[in-house]
Amino acid sequence: MPSGRKIVLEIGKERAIAVLLDDQAPKTCDAIWNALPYETESISAVICQHELIFMMPLIIDMENPKFPTVGDIGYWCPRQCVNIWYDKTEPLGLTNLFAKIVENLDGFAKEAKKVWKNPGTRVKLYRLE
Amino acid sequence: MSRTYEKTLERLKVLVQETFKEMPEDVKNLKTLTGAFGYRAAPTILAMEESRAVADELWYLRELCKKESVGLDCLKEAAKVILELRSLRFEGWYKMKSTANLLRDSAKALAESTDKTEYKNLLEQLMLYIGKQNVWIETMVPWDALSKAFEKAR
């Protein structure tokens, strides 16, 4: 289990906790951390399965990009988007993986799946301090 | 820094802040825009793809900016070609006149960049604006219902 700074993600009635992967993408982690708290509209990926997407007003360069696995949170540079893979998926591209959900992934997944039918659902991120 | 560049950069910064808080009027107007045979689906979906394409193209320009082999003049010409084409579509096809004007004004401002740093700074603001615009339009597309209708129609 990775250790480090933690963030909270809220969607619908669910609250998940993710740990920042400072050793893998330190600049991305810092940029995201410094932008919190943050709240915005989310959308569902339409090609990749089980992926929640929202945009942040940050420009971050590629940093140790990797293919995601379940529970990973990445920043996709070309579109300034945070992507959360909440269930099984075929990874389609390399992203700056900067966090991993370590608590209540199931609850988060349950709410994130609803975004497919309800695009624009708000998601909140803030520091766990 | 030219006056045109400075004004456009400031305008973009304000628009980025506003657009991250609220759906732009241009995008709201898509809700009532109809295309062939009076249907709303095509203009909305194509506008979504148009803004996605512009966002991607701006990213490519940003990446090219990093290369020493790519000069500022080349970057300016590339931006002009891309943004002028896209502005015609935003205005003519989707009636998004504000977006069209913004792209044209951004092309003019980019043409007045004195170095790659200025070019990149303005480009980044435009990227954020268009990218967020794309997300807003995407929230208007009923993917679930559309996907099911597509399967039924095949």
XYZ file of C-alpha atoms in Angstrom:
283
model
C 0.000 0.000 0.000
C 1.524 3.351 -1.030
C 1.916 5.941 1.705
C 1.951 9.693 1.416
C -0.342 12.672 1.059
C -3.992 11.743 0.751
C -6.890 13.303 -1.079
C -10.625 12.779 -0.820
C -12.846 12.303 -3.842
C -16.562 12.800 -3.448
C -19.184 11.860 -5.985
C -22.851 11.455 -5.214
C -23.109 10.010 -1.717
C -19.744 8.290 -1.835
C -16.397 9.396 -0.502
C -13.177 7.676 -1.517
C -9.638 8.283 -0.370
C -6.613 8.194 -2.629
C -2.942 8.435 -1.829
C -0.688 10.580 -3.985
C 2.152 8.771 -5.728
C 4.841 11.349 -5.032
C 7.607 8.932 -5.939
C 6.148 8.299 -9.408
C 4.919 11.729 -10.501
C 6.056 14.357 -7.975
C 5.420 17.423 -10.155
C 1.949 16.208 -11.097
C 1.172 15.433 -7.447
C 2.285 18.896 -6.370
C 0.268 20.609 -9.099
C -2.893 18.703 -8.183
C -2.370 19.132 -4.425
C -1.861 22.889 -4.819
C -5.077 23.188 -6.833
C -7.256 21.690 -4.106
C -10.011 22.005 -3.010
C -11.606 21.625 -6.420
C -15.070 20.832 -7.694
C -16.275 20.379 -11.251
C -18.418 18.501 -13.739
C -17.426 14.974 -14.685
C -18.066 12.920 -17.787
C -17.728 9.290 -18.663
C -15.142 8.046 -21.133
C -16.888 6.817 -24.270
C -14.188 4.506 -25.627
C -12.419 3.305 -22.514
C -14.603 1.320 -20.130
C -15.127 2.398 -16.515
C -13.266 5.684 -16.663
C -14.398 8.936 -15.102
C -13.005 12.164 -16.503
C -12.926 15.774 -15.451
C -10.827 18.720 -16.462
C -8.634 20.902 -14.274
C -7.219 24.303 -15.285
C -3.645 23.058 -15.079
C -1.022 22.515 -17.736
C 1.338 19.723 -16.687
C 3.939 18.033 -18.859
C 4.342 14.276 -19.250
C 5.906 12.744 -16.160
C 6.760 9.061 -15.967
C 3.653 8.063 -17.986
C 2.246 4.587 -17.434
C -0.745 2.468 -18.368
C -3.397 2.522 -15.644
C -4.929 -0.279 -13.620
C -8.060 -0.356 -11.482
C -8.070 2.323 -8.826
C -5.477 4.472 -10.531
C -5.885 8.209 -11.005
C -3.970 9.844 -13.798
C -3.521 13.178 -15.468
C -3.755 13.085 -19.237
C -1.595 15.929 -20.508
C -3.013 16.524 -24.022
C -6.430 17.381 -22.578
C -5.616 18.575 -19.048
C -7.924 15.930 -17.653
C -7.904 13.843 -14.523
C -8.935 10.272 -15.292
C -10.085 7.774 -12.714
C -10.241 4.094 -13.649
C -12.746 2.733 -11.187
C -13.247 -0.773 -12.552
C -11.794 -3.231 -15.060
C -10.715 -1.589 -18.255
C -8.423 -1.953 -21.224
C -5.818 0.789 -20.825
C -5.658 2.797 -24.012
C -2.938 5.323 -23.321
C -0.103 6.464 -21.118
C -0.895 9.009 -18.435
C 0.818 10.642 -15.484
C -0.405 8.264 -12.792
C -0.402 10.429 -9.678
C -2.709 8.735 -7.184
C -4.296 5.426 -6.200
C -7.669 4.978 -4.534
C -7.030 3.063 -1.304
C -10.393 3.370 0.430
C -13.970 2.851 -0.808
C -13.202 2.160 -4.447
C -16.386 0.090 -4.637
C -18.548 2.968 -3.468
C -16.832 5.385 -5.807
C -17.279 2.964 -8.710
C -20.987 2.630 -7.994
C -21.492 6.404 -8.305
C -19.020 6.878 -11.167
C -20.905 4.342 -13.303
C -23.999 6.537 -13.068
C -22.190 9.359 -14.875
C -22.636 7.436 -18.149
C -26.341 8.235 -17.870
C -25.854 11.538 -16.032
C -22.974 13.437 -17.649
C -22.058 16.576 -15.789
C -22.308 14.994 -12.331
C -20.229 17.069 -9.939
C -17.123 15.608 -8.340
C -15.193 17.163 -5.451
C -11.564 16.737 -4.499
C -9.895 18.016 -1.378
C -6.928 17.335 0.817
C -7.217 14.900 3.681
C -5.425 16.768 6.454
C 4.521 42.303 -26.062
C 2.092 43.913 -28.529
C -1.133 45.507 -27.359
C -3.179 42.986 -29.377
C -1.337 40.102 -27.769
C -1.695 41.532 -24.277
C -5.416 42.247 -24.624
C -6.155 38.816 -26.071
C -4.145 37.056 -23.383
C -5.990 38.917 -20.632
C -9.326 38.213 -22.296
C -8.484 34.518 -22.490
C -7.493 34.373 -18.830
C -10.860 35.845 -17.847
C -12.719 33.487 -20.183
C -10.897 30.468 -18.771
C -11.907 31.423 -15.231
C -15.513 32.010 -16.277
C -15.760 28.845 -18.360
C -14.492 26.635 -15.559
C -17.341 27.970 -13.408
C -20.181 28.092 -15.902
C -21.236 26.807 -19.310
C -20.529 29.499 -21.934
C -23.474 31.057 -23.780
C -22.152 29.688 -27.064
C -22.510 26.176 -25.715
C -25.935 26.822 -24.149
C -27.178 27.904 -27.575
C -26.405 24.434 -28.934
C -29.375 23.152 -26.948
C -31.742 24.631 -29.507
C -29.628 24.432 -32.655
C -30.997 22.029 -35.226
C -29.345 20.417 -38.204
C -30.666 18.306 -41.048
C -34.380 17.498 -40.841
C -34.701 19.513 -37.666
C -32.679 17.193 -35.423
C -30.411 18.550 -32.681
C -28.083 15.569 -32.323
C -25.693 16.184 -35.196
C -24.789 19.844 -34.530
C -24.165 19.093 -30.852
C -22.045 16.002 -31.488
C -20.092 17.610 -34.304
C -19.491 20.762 -32.232
C -18.181 18.505 -29.491
C -15.805 16.842 -31.923
C -14.782 20.181 -33.401
C -13.715 21.523 -30.012
C -11.977 18.228 -29.260
C -10.051 18.509 -32.534
C -9.020 22.109 -31.823
C -7.889 21.157 -28.314
C -5.766 18.356 -29.764
C -4.312 20.637 -32.428
C -3.376 23.254 -29.847
C -1.635 20.541 -27.844
C 0.361 19.491 -30.929
C 1.394 23.118 -31.446
C 2.484 23.304 -27.810
C 4.572 20.184 -28.230
C 6.107 21.532 -31.455
C 6.937 24.727 -29.613
C 9.394 22.749 -27.483
C 11.416 21.665 -30.516
C 14.348 23.863 -31.436
C 14.013 22.793 -35.053
C 10.556 24.368 -35.272
C 10.767 28.119 -35.613
C 8.329 30.717 -34.346
C 7.275 31.748 -37.850
C 6.307 28.179 -38.670
C 4.302 27.918 -35.441
C 2.495 31.158 -36.225
C 1.551 29.976 -39.721
C 0.350 26.638 -38.383
C -1.830 28.343 -35.772
C -3.269 30.690 -38.399
C -4.265 27.846 -40.728
C -5.786 25.733 -37.972
C -7.655 28.488 -36.170
C -9.031 30.108 -39.313
C -10.438 26.823 -40.589
C -11.958 25.930 -37.254
C -13.414 29.423 -36.767
C -15.328 29.086 -40.052
C -16.945 25.893 -38.797
C -17.758 27.225 -35.353
C -19.474 30.199 -36.920
C -21.089 28.619 -39.976
C -22.008 25.152 -38.773
C -22.656 25.565 -35.052
C -23.523 29.302 -34.857
C -20.934 29.693 -32.084
C -19.889 33.179 -33.079
C -18.069 34.044 -29.837
C -15.875 30.991 -30.191
C -15.225 31.762 -33.847
C -14.201 35.325 -33.017
C -12.018 34.132 -30.167
C -10.150 31.726 -32.437
C -9.584 34.440 -35.053
C -8.430 36.936 -32.441
C -6.147 34.334 -30.901
C -4.591 33.640 -34.317
C -3.892 37.361 -34.719
C -2.429 37.608 -31.225
C -0.266 34.531 -31.728
C 1.010 36.095 -34.945
C 2.273 38.984 -32.832
C 4.140 36.812 -30.332
C 7.700 38.022 -30.038
C 9.068 34.680 -28.854
C 8.054 31.099 -28.129
C 7.303 31.845 -24.486
C 4.665 34.402 -25.451
C 3.292 32.019 -28.070
C 3.064 29.153 -25.591
C 1.481 31.288 -22.862
C -1.399 32.389 -25.057
C -1.765 28.951 -26.603
C -2.136 27.406 -23.144
C -4.974 29.714 -22.184
C -6.754 28.927 -25.435
C -6.195 25.206 -24.821
C -7.819 25.446 -21.409
C -10.770 27.415 -22.767
C -11.473 25.133 -25.714
C -10.829 22.019 -23.663
C -13.346 23.033 -21.037
C -15.803 24.060 -23.723
C -15.510 20.545 -25.117
C -16.308 19.043 -21.719
C -19.372 21.278 -21.384
C -20.654 20.193 -24.780
C -19.996 16.581 -23.894
C -22.277 16.935 -20.845
C -25.076 17.689 -23.312
C -24.738 14.411 -25.212
C -27.014 11.625 -23.912
C -24.508 8.845 -24.599
C -26.545 6.101 -22.956
C -29.751 6.784 -24.907
C -27.816 7.482 -28.097
C -25.854 4.250 -27.837
C -28.994 2.192 -27.282
C -30.769 3.876 -30.206
C -27.760 3.220 -32.420
C -27.805 -0.485 -31.553
C -31.540 -0.652 -32.209
C -31.239 1.096 -35.550
C -28.486 -1.134 -36.912
